[in-house]
CSV table of C-alpha atoms and ligand atoms in Angstrom, one decimal:
chain,number,residue,atom,x,y,z
K,330,MET,CA,-45.4,-4.3,-33.3
K,331,ALA,CA,-47.7,-6.7,-31.3
K,332,ILE,CA,-45.1,-9.5,-31.8
K,333,PHE,CA,-42.4,-7.3,-30.6
K,334,ILE,CA,-44.3,-6.4,-27.4
K,335,LYS,CA,-45.1,-10.0,-26.8
K,336,ILE,CA,-41.4,-11.0,-27.1
K,337,LEU,CA,-40.5,-8.2,-24.7
K,338,MET,CA,-43.1,-9.4,-22.2
K,339,ILE,CA,-41.8,-12.9,-22.3
K,340,SER,CA,-38.3,-11.7,-21.8
K,341,VAL,CA,-39.4,-9.6,-18.8
K,342,ALA,CA,-41.4,-12.6,-17.4
K,343,THR,CA,-38.4,-14.9,-17.8
K,344,THR,CA,-36.0,-12.4,-16.1
K,345,ALA,CA,-38.4,-12.0,-13.2
K,346,ALA,CA,-38.7,-15.7,-12.8
K,347,LEU,CA,-35.0,-16.3,-12.6
K,348,PRO,CA,-34.5,-16.1,-8.9
K,349,ALA,CA,-37.4,-18.5,-8.3
K,350,LEU,CA,-35.5,-21.2,-10.2
K,351,GLY,CA,-32.9,-21.2,-7.5
K,352,SER,CA,-29.2,-20.4,-7.6
K,353,GLY,CA,-26.5,-22.8,-8.6
K,354,ASN,CA,-27.9,-23.7,-12.1
K,355,LEU,CA,-24.7,-24.3,-13.9
K,356,SER,CA,-26.2,-23.9,-17.3
K,357,ARG,CA,-26.5,-20.2,-16.5
K,358,PRO,CA,-23.1,-19.3,-15.1
K,359,PHE,CA,-23.7,-15.5,-15.0
K,360,GLU,CA,-26.9,-15.6,-13.0
K,361,MET,CA,-26.6,-13.2,-10.0
K,362,THR,CA,-26.5,-15.1,-6.7
K,363,ASP,CA,-26.0,-14.1,-3.1
K,364,ILE,CA,-22.5,-15.6,-3.0
K,365,THR,CA,-19.8,-13.0,-3.1
K,366,PRO,CA,-16.3,-13.7,-4.5
K,367,TRP,CA,-13.9,-15.2,-2.0
K,368,ASN,CA,-11.7,-12.1,-2.1
K,369,ALA,CA,-14.5,-9.5,-2.0
K,370,GLY,CA,-13.3,-6.3,-0.5
K,371,GLY,CA,-9.6,-7.1,-0.7
K,372,THR,CA,-7.1,-4.6,-2.1
K,373,THR,CA,-3.6,-4.9,-3.4
K,374,GLN,CA,-3.2,-1.1,-3.6
K,375,PHE,CA,-1.7,0.7,-0.7
K,376,PRO,CA,-4.2,3.3,0.6
K,377,ILE,CA,-2.8,6.9,0.7
K,378,HIS,CA,-4.5,9.4,2.9
K,379,ALA,CA,-6.1,12.5,1.5
K,380,SER,CA,-3.6,14.6,3.5
K,381,CYS,CA,-0.9,13.8,1.0
K,382,ASN,CA,-0.7,16.3,-1.8
K,383,ALA,CA,0.1,15.2,-5.4
K,384,THR,CA,3.9,15.2,-5.1
K,385,GLN,CA,3.9,13.5,-1.7
K,386,ARG,CA,1.4,10.9,-2.9
K,387,ARG,CA,3.4,10.2,-6.1
K,388,GLN,CA,6.7,9.8,-4.2
K,389,ILE,CA,5.1,7.5,-1.6
K,390,GLU,CA,3.4,5.4,-4.3
K,391,LEU,CA,6.7,5.1,-6.3
K,392,GLY,CA,8.5,4.2,-3.0
K,393,LEU,CA,5.9,1.5,-2.2
K,394,ALA,CA,6.1,0.1,-5.7
K,395,GLU,CA,9.9,-0.1,-5.2
K,396,ALA,CA,9.4,-1.7,-1.8
K,397,VAL,CA,7.3,-4.4,-3.4
K,398,ASP,CA,9.9,-4.9,-6.2
K,399,LEU,CA,12.6,-5.2,-3.5
K,400,ALA,CA,10.6,-7.7,-1.5
K,401,ALA,CA,9.5,-9.7,-4.7
K,402,HIS,CA,13.1,-10.0,-5.8
K,403,ALA,CA,14.2,-11.1,-2.3
K,404,ARG,CA,11.5,-13.8,-2.3
K,405,ASP,CA,12.5,-14.9,-5.8
K,406,HIS,CA,16.1,-15.2,-4.9
K,407,ILE,CA,15.4,-17.3,-1.9
K,408,SER,CA,12.8,-19.4,-3.9
K,409,ARG,CA,15.5,-20.2,-6.5
K,410,TRP,CA,18.5,-20.8,-4.2
K,411,ARG,CA,17.4,-21.4,-0.6
K,412,ASN,CA,20.5,-21.8,1.5
K,413,GLU,CA,22.6,-22.6,-1.5
K,414,SER,CA,22.8,-18.8,-1.8
K,415,GLU,CA,25.9,-17.5,0.0
K,416,ILE,CA,24.0,-14.3,0.6
K,417,TYR,CA,21.1,-16.3,2.1
K,418,ARG,CA,23.5,-18.1,4.5
K,419,LYS,CA,25.2,-14.8,5.4
K,420,TYR,CA,22.0,-13.3,6.7
K,421,PHE,CA,19.9,-16.3,7.7
K,422,GLY,CA,22.4,-19.1,8.4
K,423,ASN,CA,20.9,-22.4,7.5
K,424,SER,CA,17.4,-21.5,8.6
K,425,PRO,CA,14.6,-23.1,6.6
K,426,SER,CA,13.7,-20.7,3.8
K,427,MET,CA,9.9,-20.5,4.1
K,428,GLU,CA,9.7,-18.0,6.8
K,429,ALA,CA,11.8,-15.4,5.0
K,430,ILE,CA,9.9,-16.2,1.7
K,431,GLY,CA,6.7,-15.5,3.6
K,432,ALA,CA,8.0,-12.3,5.2
K,433,PHE,CA,8.6,-10.9,1.7
K,434,GLU,CA,5.5,-12.4,0.1
K,435,VAL,CA,3.2,-10.7,2.7
K,436,VAL,CA,4.5,-7.4,1.5
K,437,VAL,CA,4.0,-8.3,-2.2
K,438,SER,CA,0.6,-10.0,-2.0
K,439,GLY,CA,-0.8,-9.3,1.5
K,440,ASP,CA,-4.0,-7.4,1.7
K,441,LYS,CA,-3.5,-3.7,2.0
K,442,ASN,CA,-6.8,-2.6,3.7
K,443,ASP,CA,-5.2,-2.2,7.1
K,444,VAL,CA,-2.4,0.0,5.8
K,445,LEU,CA,-2.5,3.8,5.6
K,446,PHE,CA,0.1,6.3,4.8
K,447,ARG,CA,-0.6,9.9,5.7
K,448,CYS,CA,1.2,13.2,5.4
K,449,ASP,CA,-0.5,15.5,7.9
K,450,ASN,CA,1.8,15.1,10.9
K,451,PRO,CA,-1.1,14.2,13.3
K,452,ASP,CA,1.2,13.5,16.3
K,453,GLY,CA,3.6,16.4,15.7
K,454,ASN,CA,6.5,14.0,15.5
K,455,CYS,CA,7.6,15.4,12.2
K,456,ASP,CA,8.6,18.6,14.0
K,457,LEU,CA,11.3,16.6,15.8
K,458,GLU,CA,14.8,16.8,14.5
K,459,GLY,CA,15.7,13.9,12.2
K,460,TYR,CA,12.1,12.5,11.9
K,461,ALA,CA,11.5,11.2,8.4
K,462,GLY,CA,8.3,9.4,9.4
K,463,HIS,CA,6.9,7.1,12.1
K,464,TRP,CA,4.4,4.4,12.9
K,465,ARG,CA,1.5,5.9,14.9
K,466,GLY,CA,1.5,3.1,17.5
K,467,GLU,CA,-1.5,3.4,19.9
K,468,ASN,CA,-2.7,6.5,18.0
K,469,GLY,CA,-3.4,4.4,14.9
K,470,THR,CA,-1.9,1.0,14.6
K,471,LYS,CA,-2.6,0.8,10.8
K,472,GLU,CA,-1.1,4.2,10.1
K,473,THR,CA,2.3,5.4,9.1
K,474,VAL,CA,3.1,9.1,8.9
K,475,ILE,CA,5.7,10.2,6.3
K,476,CYS,CA,7.5,13.5,7.1
K,477,ASP,CA,9.1,16.0,4.7
K,478,LEU,CA,12.6,14.7,5.4
K,479,SER,CA,11.7,11.5,3.5
K,480,TYR,CA,11.0,13.4,0.3
K,481,GLU,CA,14.3,15.2,0.6
K,482,THR,CA,16.5,12.2,1.4
K,483,ARG,CA,15.1,8.9,0.4
K,484,ARG,CA,16.6,7.5,-2.9
K,485,SER,CA,15.2,5.4,-5.7
K,486,LEU,CA,16.5,1.8,-6.0
K,487,SER,CA,17.8,2.8,-9.4
K,488,THR,CA,20.6,4.6,-7.6
K,489,MET,CA,21.7,1.4,-5.8
K,490,CYS,CA,25.5,1.0,-5.6
K,491,GLY,CA,25.9,4.6,-6.8
K,492,MET,CA,26.9,7.7,-4.7
K,493,GLY,CA,29.1,5.7,-2.4
K,494,TYR,CA,26.3,3.3,-1.2
K,495,THR,CA,27.4,-0.1,0.1
K,496,VAL,CA,25.1,-2.5,1.9
K,497,SER,CA,27.3,-2.9,4.9
K,498,GLY,CA,28.5,0.7,5.1
K,499,SER,CA,25.2,2.6,4.5
K,500,GLU,CA,22.0,2.9,6.3
K,501,THR,CA,19.1,0.7,5.3
K,502,ASN,CA,16.9,3.8,5.1
K,503,THR,CA,18.9,5.2,2.2
K,504,PHE,CA,16.2,4.0,-0.1
K,505,TRP,CA,12.5,4.5,-0.1
K,506,ALA,CA,12.1,0.8,-0.7
K,507,SER,CA,13.9,-0.5,2.3
K,508,ASP,CA,12.7,2.4,4.5
K,509,LEU,CA,9.1,1.6,3.7
K,510,LEU,CA,9.7,-2.1,4.1
K,511,HIS,CA,10.8,-1.4,7.6
K,512,ARG,CA,7.7,0.8,8.2
K,513,LEU,CA,5.4,-1.9,6.7
K,514,TYR,CA,6.8,-4.5,9.1
K,515,HIS,CA,5.6,-2.4,12.0
K,516,LEU,CA,2.0,-2.8,10.9
K,517,PRO,CA,0.0,-5.6,12.5
K,518,SER,CA,-1.4,-6.7,9.1
K,519,ILE,CA,2.1,-7.0,7.6
K,520,GLY,CA,4.7,-7.7,10.3
K,521,GLN,CA,2.0,-9.5,12.4
K,522,SER,CA,3.9,-8.7,15.6
K,523,TRP,CA,6.2,-11.5,14.4
K,524,VAL,CA,8.7,-9.5,12.4
K,525,ASP,CA,10.4,-7.5,15.1
K,526,HIS,CA,13.8,-5.9,16.0
K,527,TYR,CA,16.3,-8.5,17.3
K,528,ALA,CA,19.4,-6.9,15.8
K,529,ASP,CA,20.3,-3.3,15.1
K,530,GLY,CA,22.8,-2.4,12.4
K,531,PHE,CA,24.8,-4.5,10.0
K,532,GLU,CA,27.2,-6.1,12.6
K,533,GLU,CA,24.4,-7.2,14.9
K,534,VAL,CA,22.5,-8.6,11.9
K,535,ILE,CA,25.5,-10.7,10.9
K,536,ASP,CA,25.9,-11.9,14.5
K,537,LEU,CA,22.3,-12.8,14.7
K,538,ALA,CA,22.6,-15.1,11.7
K,539,ILE,CA,25.5,-16.9,13.4
K,540,GLU,CA,24.2,-17.0,16.9
K,541,ASN,CA,20.4,-17.0,16.7
K,542,ALA,CA,19.6,-17.9,13.1
K,543,THR,CA,16.0,-18.8,14.0
K,544,LEU,CA,15.4,-15.2,14.8
K,545,SER,CA,17.0,-13.9,11.7
K,546,THR,CA,14.2,-14.9,9.3
K,547,HIS,CA,11.8,-12.6,11.2
K,548,ASP,CA,14.2,-9.8,12.1
K,549,SER,CA,13.2,-6.5,10.4
K,550,GLU,CA,16.8,-5.3,9.8
K,551,THR,CA,18.0,-8.7,8.6
K,552,LEU,CA,15.2,-8.8,6.0
K,553,GLN,CA,16.0,-5.3,4.9
K,554,TYR,CA,19.8,-5.9,4.6
K,555,PHE,CA,19.2,-9.2,2.8
K,556,ALA,CA,16.8,-7.7,0.3
K,557,LEU,CA,19.2,-4.8,-0.4
K,558,GLU,CA,22.2,-7.1,-0.9
K,559,VAL,CA,20.5,-9.5,-3.3
K,560,TYR,CA,19.0,-6.7,-5.2
K,561,ALA,CA,22.4,-5.1,-5.6
K,562,HIS,CA,24.0,-8.4,-6.5
K,563,ASP,CA,21.4,-9.7,-8.9
K,564,ILE,CA,19.9,-6.6,-10.4
K,565,SER,CA,22.0,-3.4,-9.9
K,566,ILE,CA,25.4,-4.8,-10.8
K,567,PRO,CA,24.8,-8.4,-11.7
K,568,GLY,CA,27.2,-10.9,-10.1
K,569,ILE,CA,29.0,-8.2,-8.2
K,570,GLY,CA,26.6,-5.9,-6.2
K,571,CYS,CA,28.1,-3.6,-3.6
K,572,PRO,CA,28.2,-5.5,-0.3
K,573,GLY,CA,30.9,-3.2,1.2
K,574,GLU,CA,33.3,-4.2,3.8
K,575,GLN,CA,32.6,-7.6,5.2
K,576,HIS,CA,32.0,-8.4,8.8
K,577,GLU,CA,34.8,-9.9,10.9
K,578,HIS,CA,33.4,-11.9,13.6
K,579,LYS,CA,35.5,-11.1,16.7
K,580,HIS,CA,34.9,-12.5,20.1
K,581,GLU,CA,36.3,-11.5,23.5
K,582,ASP,CA,38.7,-14.0,24.9
K,583,ASP,CA,36.3,-15.1,27.5
K,584,GLU,CA,33.4,-15.5,25.1
K,585,THR,CA,32.6,-18.9,23.7
K,586,ASP,CA,32.7,-19.0,19.9
K,587,VAL,CA,29.2,-20.1,18.9
K,588,ALA,CA,29.7,-19.7,15.2
K,589,ASN,CA,28.8,-23.3,14.6
K,590,SER,CA,25.7,-23.5,16.8
K,591,GLY,CA,23.3,-22.1,14.2
K,592,GLY,CA,20.2,-23.6,15.9
K,593,SER,CA,20.1,-21.5,19.1
K,594,GLN,CA,16.8,-21.0,20.9
K,595,PRO,CA,14.9,-17.9,20.0
K,596,THR,CA,14.2,-15.5,22.8
K,597,ALA,CA,10.7,-14.9,24.0
K,598,THR,CA,11.2,-11.2,24.6
K,599,SER,CA,11.3,-9.5,21.3
K,600,THR,CA,12.1,-5.9,21.8
K,601,THR,CA,14.5,-5.9,24.7
K,602,GLY,CA,17.5,-6.2,22.4
K,603,GLU,CA,16.5,-3.0,20.6
K,604,ALA,CA,19.2,-0.5,21.4
K,605,SER,CA,17.6,2.8,22.2
K,606,SER,CA,19.4,6.0,23.0
K,607,THR,CA,16.6,8.2,24.2
K,608,THR,CA,17.1,11.9,24.4
K,609,ALA,CA,14.9,14.6,25.7
K,610,ASP,CA,13.6,15.2,22.2
K,611,VAL,CA,12.5,11.6,21.7
K,612,PRO,CA,9.1,10.5,22.9
K,613,ALA,CA,9.0,7.7,25.4
K,614,ASN,CA,7.8,5.2,22.8
K,615,CYS,CA,10.5,6.1,20.3
K,616,HIS,CA,14.1,5.1,20.1
K,617,THR,CA,17.1,5.9,18.0
K,618,HIS,CA,18.6,3.1,15.8
K,619,GLU,CA,22.3,2.9,15.2
K,620,GLY,CA,23.1,5.7,12.7
K,621,GLY,CA,20.6,8.1,14.2
K,622,GLU,CA,17.4,6.7,12.6
K,623,LEU,CA,14.5,7.6,14.8
K,624,HIS,CA,11.8,5.1,15.2
K,625,CYS,CA,8.6,4.9,17.2
K,626,THR,CA,6.6,1.9,18.3
S,130,NAG,C1,-31.3,-24.9,-15.3
S,130,NAG,O1,-31.7,-24.0,-16.3
S,130,NAG,C2,-32.2,-24.7,-17.5
S,130,NAG,C3,-32.5,-23.7,-18.6
S,130,NAG,O2,-33.2,-22.6,-18.1
S,130,NAG,C4,-33.5,-25.5,-17.1
S,130,NAG,O3,-33.9,-26.2,-18.2
S,130,NAG,C5,-33.2,-26.4,-16.0
S,130,NAG,O4,-34.3,-27.1,-15.6
S,130,NAG,C6,-32.5,-25.7,-14.8
S,130,NAG,N1,-32.1,-26.7,-13.8
S,130,NAG,C7,-32.3,-26.5,-12.5
S,130,NAG,C8,-31.7,-27.6,-11.6
S,130,NAG,O5,-32.8,-25.5,-12.1
S,131,NAG,C1,3.1,19.2,-1.1
S,131,NAG,O1,3.5,19.5,0.2
S,131,NAG,C2,4.9,19.8,0.4
S,131,NAG,C3,5.1,19.9,1.9
S,131,NAG,O2,4.3,20.9,2.4
S,131,NAG,C4,5.3,20.9,-0.5
S,131,NAG,O3,6.7,21.1,-0.3
S,131,NAG,C5,5.0,20.7,-1.9
S,131,NAG,O4,5.3,21.8,-2.7
S,131,NAG,C6,3.5,20.4,-2.1
S,131,NAG,N1,3.2,20.0,-3.5
S,131,NAG,C7,2.2,20.5,-4.1
S,131,NAG,C8,2.1,20.0,-5.5
S,131,NAG,O5,1.5,21.3,-3.7
S,132,NAG,C1,21.4,-26.1,3.8
S,132,NAG,O1,20.6,-26.5,4.9
S,132,NAG,C2,20.5,-27.9,5.0
S,132,NAG,C3,19.5,-28.2,6.1
S,132,NAG,O2,19.9,-27.5,7.3
S,132,NAG,C4,21.9,-28.5,5.2
S,132,NAG,O3,21.8,-29.9,5.3
S,132,NAG,C5,22.8,-28.1,4.1
S,132,NAG,O4,24.1,-28.5,4.3
S,132,NAG,C6,22.8,-26.6,3.9
S,132,NAG,N1,23.5,-26.2,2.7
S,132,NAG,C7,24.6,-25.4,2.7
S,132,NAG,C8,25.2,-25.1,1.4
S,132,NAG,O5,25.1,-25.0,3.7
S,133,NAG,C1,0.2,9.6,20.3
S,133,NAG,O1,-0.5,10.8,20.7
S,133,NAG,C2,0.0,11.3,21.9
S,133,NAG,C3,-0.9,12.5,22.2
S,133,NAG,O2,-1.0,13.4,21.1
S,133,NAG,C4,1.5,11.7,21.7
S,133,NAG,O3,2.0,12.2,22.9
S,133,NAG,C5,2.3,10.5,21.3
S,133,NAG,O4,3.6,10.8,21.0
S,133,NAG,C6,1.6,9.9,20.1
S,133,NAG,N1,2.3,8.6,19.7
S,133,NAG,C7,3.1,8.5,18.6
S,133,NAG,C8,3.7,7.2,18.4
S,133,NAG,O5,3.2,9.4,17.8
S,134,NAG,C1,21.0,-14.9,21.0
S,134,NAG,O1,20.1,-15.4,21.9
S,134,NAG,C2,20.6,-15.5,23.2
S,134,NAG,C3,19.7,-16.2,24.1
S,134,NAG,O2,18.4,-16.0,23.8
S,134,NAG,C4,20.9,-14.0,23.7
S,134,NAG,O3,21.4,-14.0,25.0
S,134,NAG,C5,21.9,-13.4,22.7
S,134,NAG,O4,22.2,-12.1,23.1
S,134,NAG,C6,21.4,-13.5,21.3
S,134,NAG,N1,22.5,-13.1,20.4
S,134,NAG,C7,22.3,-12.2,19.4
S,134,NAG,C8,23.4,-11.8,18.6
S,134,NAG,O5,21.2,-11.6,19.3
S,135,ZN,ZN1,11.5,-0.4,13.5
């Protein structure tokens, strides 16, 4: 008994003495030190607000998981093929591949602390006709509101190429994955005010790749269309996909054909090209994309 107590005392004394020996003794790798891990406090999980009930939360989480899958595959396709991919050249011209790879990677691996999805309609926009969700803008730059219409209409990527869907003929917000990709790009921590709207709709996206390819690798719609098309082509119906009717690049007679000048200068003004058809129902900071998709900045 006495021996036992003595051992215990020594052990306590040793433990108490540890900090005095100084940190950084490599022979004791598990000693506690003041140094926190380099990634302390980081999160790869998307935060979902308490206002989302169980079914809403589950759908948003599954949608975000698909958005990450969609972005990860787009990144992988580019990493493998760069501009040797015909689909890459269709959407990005001969732009260097690293910007598009980065735009997808930030969705996959970027820190998710400054992201929040909520379901409580704090700005009242969900009451507006056609609203499936919106970025809160000045009311909460990290926050995205998802409205009831999303749960009723957004589809899983597993339905890709089914029910009449084609990449060129359908809206990018057909799927949770691409809709949420778009919403994520509006967040300062993901889109970084660099991914923006330079083209609206499939035709403009194809034109952008031909005329202003340097903008295409950080254009929100281009990134969505590209991700959808490679997912359809590589995963949903391998080798075939469902690209839909292809674009015919038509120019007015008096317009110079710039199809071969892929390296045009980027514009400094980022949002001016964003077609907005504002109606009385749409708040000043919102606009309607081609196809009726409402969107607030
Ligand atoms: C590291 O710990 C070992 C074992 O406790 C000790 O012998 C050695 O002196 C320590 N070295 C330093 C630099 O503190
Ligand atoms: C969650 O809220 C939505 C919208 O109010 C509702 O339709 C749904 O039934 C709710 N789910 C649960 C599990 O309460
Ligand atoms: C890919 O881009 C490089 C660099 O711009 C260019 O030299 C090459 O011809 C392009 N490849 C194809 C298949 O267009
Ligand atoms: C921010 O809040 C104001 C006041 O409630 C509202 O008028 C505006 O539409 C909101 N902005 C967004 C993007 O919802
Ligand atoms: C390309 O950029 C030029 C000049 O910045 C602009 O006038 C033109 O509208 C852009 N084209 C497309 C398709 O965005
Ligand atoms: Zn947008």
